Structure formats: C-alpha cells, structure tokens
Amino acid sequence: MAAQTRTANRHHRIIIWSLLLLVAATLLLPLIPYAMDYVDPSGTVPNPGADLWRDVRNGNIGTSQVLGVDAGVLINDNGERWRHFRMNQLIPVGAMFMGSVLALIVLFYLVRGPLRIQGGATGKMIRRFSVFERTTHWFTVGLFWLLALTGLILLYGRFVLIPVLGPEGFGLTASACKEAHNLFGPMFLVALLMMFFTFVKDNIYARGDMTWLLKGGGMLGGDHVSAGRFNAGEKIWFWIAMIGGAVLIGSGFVLDFAVFGQGREVMAISHVLHGIAALIVITVSFGHIYLGTAGVEGTIGSMVNGEVDEAWAKSHHDRWYAEVKAAEGGGENEESAGGTAATGVASPARDA
Amino acid sequence: MARMKFLCDAERCIECNACVTACKNENEVPWGVNRRRVVTIHDGSPGERSLSVACMHCSDAPCAAVCPVDCFYTTDDGVVLHDKDICIGCGYCFYACPFGAPQFPVAEAFGQRGKMDKCTFCAGGPLPDNSPEEYSKYGANRLAEGKLPLCAEMCATRALIAGDGDTVSDIFRERVTWRGSSGFAHGWGVAYKNQHRDSKGKAVEGKAAGGD
Amino acid sequence: MFAQLVDGIFWDIALWVFAIGVVWNILSIFRVGNKPDYSEPRGSAVAGAVATNLRRFMPRSEMVSRTRLQVIAGYLFHLGLFALLFFAAPHVLFIEAQTGLGWTSMPYWAFIIAAQLSFTGLLLLWVHRVMHPVTRLLSDMDDHMASILTFIVMLTGCMALVEAFEGLRVLHRFTVEILMVYFPFSRLMHAFMFIPSRAFTGAWFGRRGVKA
C-alpha cells in the first residue's frame, strides 16, 4: 500500500518536473543564441536592416542610376533643420526684429523729434557729396530696395499677400518677384563695388571715433561730438552694409546660379546666410534712412543736391568742416574727391 | 478613409530600375526628370541594399511647410500634390524634402528652374481627373481609375508596395514575421562572418564592430 | 478679356500709331529741307557725314575723363538693349510668328548677361541725369518718361522670363504697347534719327571743311 503510494507520488513528481522542464526549455532554449551573443560579443550577428538605416541616417552616400545632384543621398538630414530655421526662426524672428526697430525709431521720433541745426541754418552751403558719389548712392539705393522688397515678398508673401491676392494672384506676383530678384541680384555687385571704392577712404577708423561712440553720438543728449567727414555711426553702417552686402552677393550667386553642381546642403547654408544678412542690413537701413531724412534736419540735401548748410557741417562734422575750409583757404577748388563731373559750376536746381 | 503609402522592402529590392522606367513611361515626365529613383548603399560590397525612393507623401510634409506660395495640398487619400499653376520653381521644397523627391526640368547654363515636378502617387493634379491638361501637366491619374501606382504594380520582386497604409503594413508585418525579425536572417553571421561594417561603411576585419 | 485686348486690338493700335508716327516724324523733318548753299565747297559733304557719324561714337578727347560714366553706362545700356530686343529667344519667336522672318536667338546665359548690363547702364544713366545739376536742368518730363517707361518695359520683360504665368506676358506686352504709342512723340525717336542727324551735322560742316 505504502509502496504503491510512493510509486504514485514518484510518477506525479516525474510528470510535474517533466512539465516544468518542458516549459523551461520552450521558454529558455530559444534564448540561448541571444544569451551567447550577450555573453560573447565576438559572436554578435549584426542586424543588416539596422545597419542600413544607420548608414542612411549618417548620410552615407549611395549610388543611383539616376543622374542628378544629390541623387545618391537617400535621406537628406539637413532638410528638417533648414525647415526649422526658415519657418520657426528666420520668418518670425526677422519680423519681430524689423518691427521692433521700426517701432523704436517711431517712438524716438515722437519723444525726441528731429535734431535741429544748432543756431539755425546760415544759408551758406558747402559741397558734401559729388555727383558721382550721389549717383553711386542712389543707384545702390534703387537696387537695394528693389531686391529687399522682392525678397521680403518671397519671404512673407505667403502670410501677408495670399489672403489679399489669392493663391493664383500671389503665384504670379511671387514668380515676377523671383525673376526680378534673381536678375537684379548680380547687379548689386556692381553697386557694392562702386560704393566701396567711392567711400572706403573716409570710413576707416580714425581717432575720435571711439569717443563719439562712447558719447552715443550726441543722440542721447548733451553736446555734439567731434567727427570727421563721417562719424563713427556712419562708419559702422558703411561696414555693416559692405560686409552684409558681400555675404548677400556671395550667397546670392550660389543660390542664383544653381548649375555648378552645388547640392542641397550648400544651397540651404547659402539661404541661411542670405536671410540673416538681408534682415540685418534691411533693419539697420531703417536707422540710416531715419537719420538721413526726418531724424536730422538738413541732412537730406547732402544726397539730393550734394550740399549742406555750413552750420550743419560745423555741428555734426566739425573736423571735416575745418578740412574743407582749410582746403578752400589754400585756393583749391572744392571739387570733391571721387567726382568725375564739373559739379561746382552750375548752381543746382533746389527743387529736386 | 484610406491613407496611401509607399513601402520599399530593402530585403527584396534588386535594383532593376523597372519602377523608374515604368514611372517615366506612364507619366511622360520631361527629359531629365525622374520622379522615382533607386539608391544603392554599399554598392558591390557585403551588406549592399537598394531602395526605390520617390515622394513618400508625408503627413507633415516639409515641402508644403516651406513653400513660399503655398501650392501644396493633401488629398483625402493622404497623397501630397501641388498646383503647377501656382508653383514658381524656387526649389525650396527640394531643400526641405528628406527624400529628394521634388524634381526640376534640366537647367541650362545659368539655369532657370522650371516648375517643380514630383511623384503624384499616380493621382494626377488639381485639374479635372484624366483630362488631357491634367495628363500633360501632372501625368497619369491611375487612382481615379481605381488602380495603384504603376511602379509598385510593376515591381517583379514585390519589393515596392503601394496602397492603403493599413494594408501595406499588414503585408510587411507578415513578411517580417516569416523572416524572424526585420532583415534578420538566421545564419547571416555565419555567411558573412567577420565582414561587418562600421558606421562609416568601412569593412572591419576580425572582431565584429562592437557598435553593430 | 484684358489679355485678348492686349494681344488683339491694343497691339494693332499700338503698331499703327508707332509705324505712322515714326514715318510721319521722319518725313516732316526731311520735308523742312535745306536752304540752298551757294558757297564754294571746301570739303566733301559726304565724307563729313560719314566721318562725323563714326566720330560721334566716342566723346571728344577733352570730354573723355569727365563723361566716363555716361559713356560706359551708355554703351552698356544700348548694346544690352539691342541684344535683348532682337536676340532674346521669345522676341525672335514672336517676330518669326508675326513676319515669318526668323534668326538665331541668344542662349539663356547670354540673355542674363545682356539684361544685367543693360539694366546697370539704364539705372546709372537715369540716376546720373537726376543727380548732375546741368542735366537735371536740361531734362524735362519727356526724358524722365522715356527712361522710366523703358525701365518698366525691361522690368516686366524680365519678370515674365520663365514664361510660366500668362498674366506676366500680357503685362509685358501691354507696357510695350504703351511705349510704342509714346515712342514717335518723344526723344525716343533718336533710335531712328541718330544717324541722319549726325550725317546732317557732318555734311554741313564737311562742306565747309570743318571737322565736326
């Protein structure tokens, strides 16, 4: 009886252990290759699929029967970064930057008003810019605003102009702007070179510029600060325009003539540089325009007729005024440097 | 509502370029434009894989996001299309696209980009379905005829699958189950022992690259 | 609607006004005639006419340094405009369609360069005209109108460069029609008159044995 029971118990145990062993084997045996791999890395079997995608992610260039720039690149990783830059940074930050500077200028005008000529105009005029200098300036101005407006339309038109013109109307406008922008862009190189060689000699750092800067150019109150033909502020604007212009032209050529095999990465980087430089130069130009027109009385005439009032010259550019007077005293004609035409002969029409 | 998807199975694609040819033929695309292309990674070495790639009809399409004239739209089938009457050919979609899908007609010296052209999932464009104007501007509209893109229908190894995303993923899931895991074939490490590649695609001798 | 007018009746009107106006203008100048010159000729009138025509292509040596900008910009503008007007591909095709006479057009890159040079010249000349006190006094509405109209015609032409938007082509043709109507009544007539007027001066002085 007892033996029978024992036998039955053993059978039960054998059955239970067998079952457990089976379960364990089913669950664990398939893991053995993985476990071995885990214990001994030299036996690692690479997952070819994972390899492939990792290579693709790393920009591993493949080959393709289709010929074309970047045809062998399966995934363009930069696209998403460029999209983020353009849509989330350039467009909103640029708008805020330009808008806030404009608002500051308006606010400054409302609070301070225009800077008057000290002691009033004398009516005696002296020549400040030659015909060639003014031609260079306005030629550059014309090209700059043609390019800036067409560029801004391409950048902001989707948000501002589509509601007004409709999709087809804006498509037409944008196409026209794109063509004009691409065509006028290279001409800006001519303008920039003319600008550089005409004005560079008076825009090099000179003694007194730092003092002018530290005193804020007299804009924040206090006396006028001594300055030469161009003050430190004008010099900074000159160099911002020159360096910004050079960046714009360099990147613009890359973007404009996309036939030299430059790929998407180069184009995207050029676009980033182009956008940043354009928004900086446009924004700073607001300040330049304000100071040249409404901001400082008697300045606009220097670029229209080439002449300024003596009182204006004495207060804003005293050292330049002294140089001009000294040259006149020396019996020299006042034809300015860089001039090509007989500017001092006729009395210019004042109505332009 | 169906959401159309392409899927290319790298374990099956044999780089025959039949999809490219079928696409060119069906859509009569201009010279120099290839809406679909086959890219081969590690060509001629162990681990070589080919993939047929065209517009993947993204849900959040980067091309549509950056387009300055907003000419892209997504159809009810989830196909990303664009309006060539609005497109100005600026090329921004090409910079943003992860797959290099947007194409431009061949440029001359000092080239002018023409209007963008890309895979339409054989769904034509915004013009009336299967009208001659639609065909000449956008190519075939097979979807309107109840057919799927010809590239996928032509694929001899069934590497390229196109259709409703749910169906496509069902098919692929079944394949993956049969294979064991994605791209993992038992015995691979034996067949290609010690010929692994590091992340830069260089063959690594001896001990397998730890990172793999 | 507007496009039909521009391509149809407006074009016809502009063409007739231009043709009749130019012929009328030239005839009326020649009809004025010369007073008989009884003096003994001291030189050849014909040789004077030819020599002056050639000599006027460059400014007098005393003026070279003072008019460098005008000379360079003037040549850039006129040569560029000549190339654009007669050798731009769309213009050649248009002339061929209208008259049956066709010739080789410029390649695209040459068009771009011609347009750049021409615009640079035109803008510089116009700004200089406004900035120089003498030319500012000498210039009247006609001069400014001619410059601005030419600029607008060239600008709309370049905007229509891709030939992608019908509206831009129509706009360009419309501005051309305005220019054609304006042309015979303005100093733009110098395009036809510069050779006869130089010849007249040259012959007048040549007969007197004077270098004009």
Coordinates of N, CA and C in Angstrom, one line a residue, chain A residues 109 112-120 224 294-298 312 315-316:
Chain A
Y109 N 11.4 109.3 -32.5 CA 11.0 110.5 -33.2 C 9.9 111.2 -32.4
R112 N 11.9 112.5 -29.0 CA 12.9 113.4 -29.2 C 12.7 114.5 -30.3
G113 N 12.0 114.0 -31.4 CA 11.8 114.9 -32.5 C 13.0 115.0 -33.3
P114 N 13.0 115.7 -34.4 CA 14.2 115.8 -35.3 C 15.3 116.6 -34.6
L115 N 16.5 116.3 -34.9 CA 17.6 117.1 -34.4 C 17.8 118.3 -35.3
R116 N 17.6 119.5 -34.6 CA 17.6 120.7 -35.4 C 19.1 121.2 -35.6
I117 N 19.3 122.0 -36.6 CA 20.6 122.6 -36.8 C 20.8 123.6 -35.7
Q118 N 22.0 123.5 -35.0 CA 22.2 124.4 -33.9 C 22.4 125.8 -34.4
G119 N 21.6 126.7 -33.8 CA 21.7 128.1 -34.1 C 21.1 128.4 -35.5
G120 N 20.4 127.5 -36.0 CA 19.6 127.7 -37.3 C 20.5 127.7 -38.5
H224 N 27.2 118.1 -29.2 CA 27.6 117.4 -30.4 C 29.0 116.9 -30.2
A294 N 14.2 112.3 -41.8 CA 13.4 113.0 -40.8 C 14.2 113.3 -39.5
G295 N 15.2 112.4 -39.2 CA 15.9 112.4 -37.9 C 16.8 113.6 -37.7
V296 N 17.5 114.1 -38.7 CA 18.4 115.2 -38.6 C 18.1 116.2 -39.6
E297 N 17.8 117.4 -39.2 CA 17.4 118.5 -40.1 C 18.6 118.8 -41.0
G298 N 18.4 119.0 -42.3 CA 19.4 119.5 -43.2 C 20.3 118.4 -43.7
W312 N 25.2 123.2 -40.3 CA 25.1 121.7 -40.1 C 26.4 121.0 -40.1
S315 N 28.3 121.7 -36.8 CA 27.9 121.0 -35.6 C 28.0 119.5 -35.7
H316 N 27.8 118.9 -36.9 CA 27.8 117.4 -37.0 C 29.2 116.9 -37.4

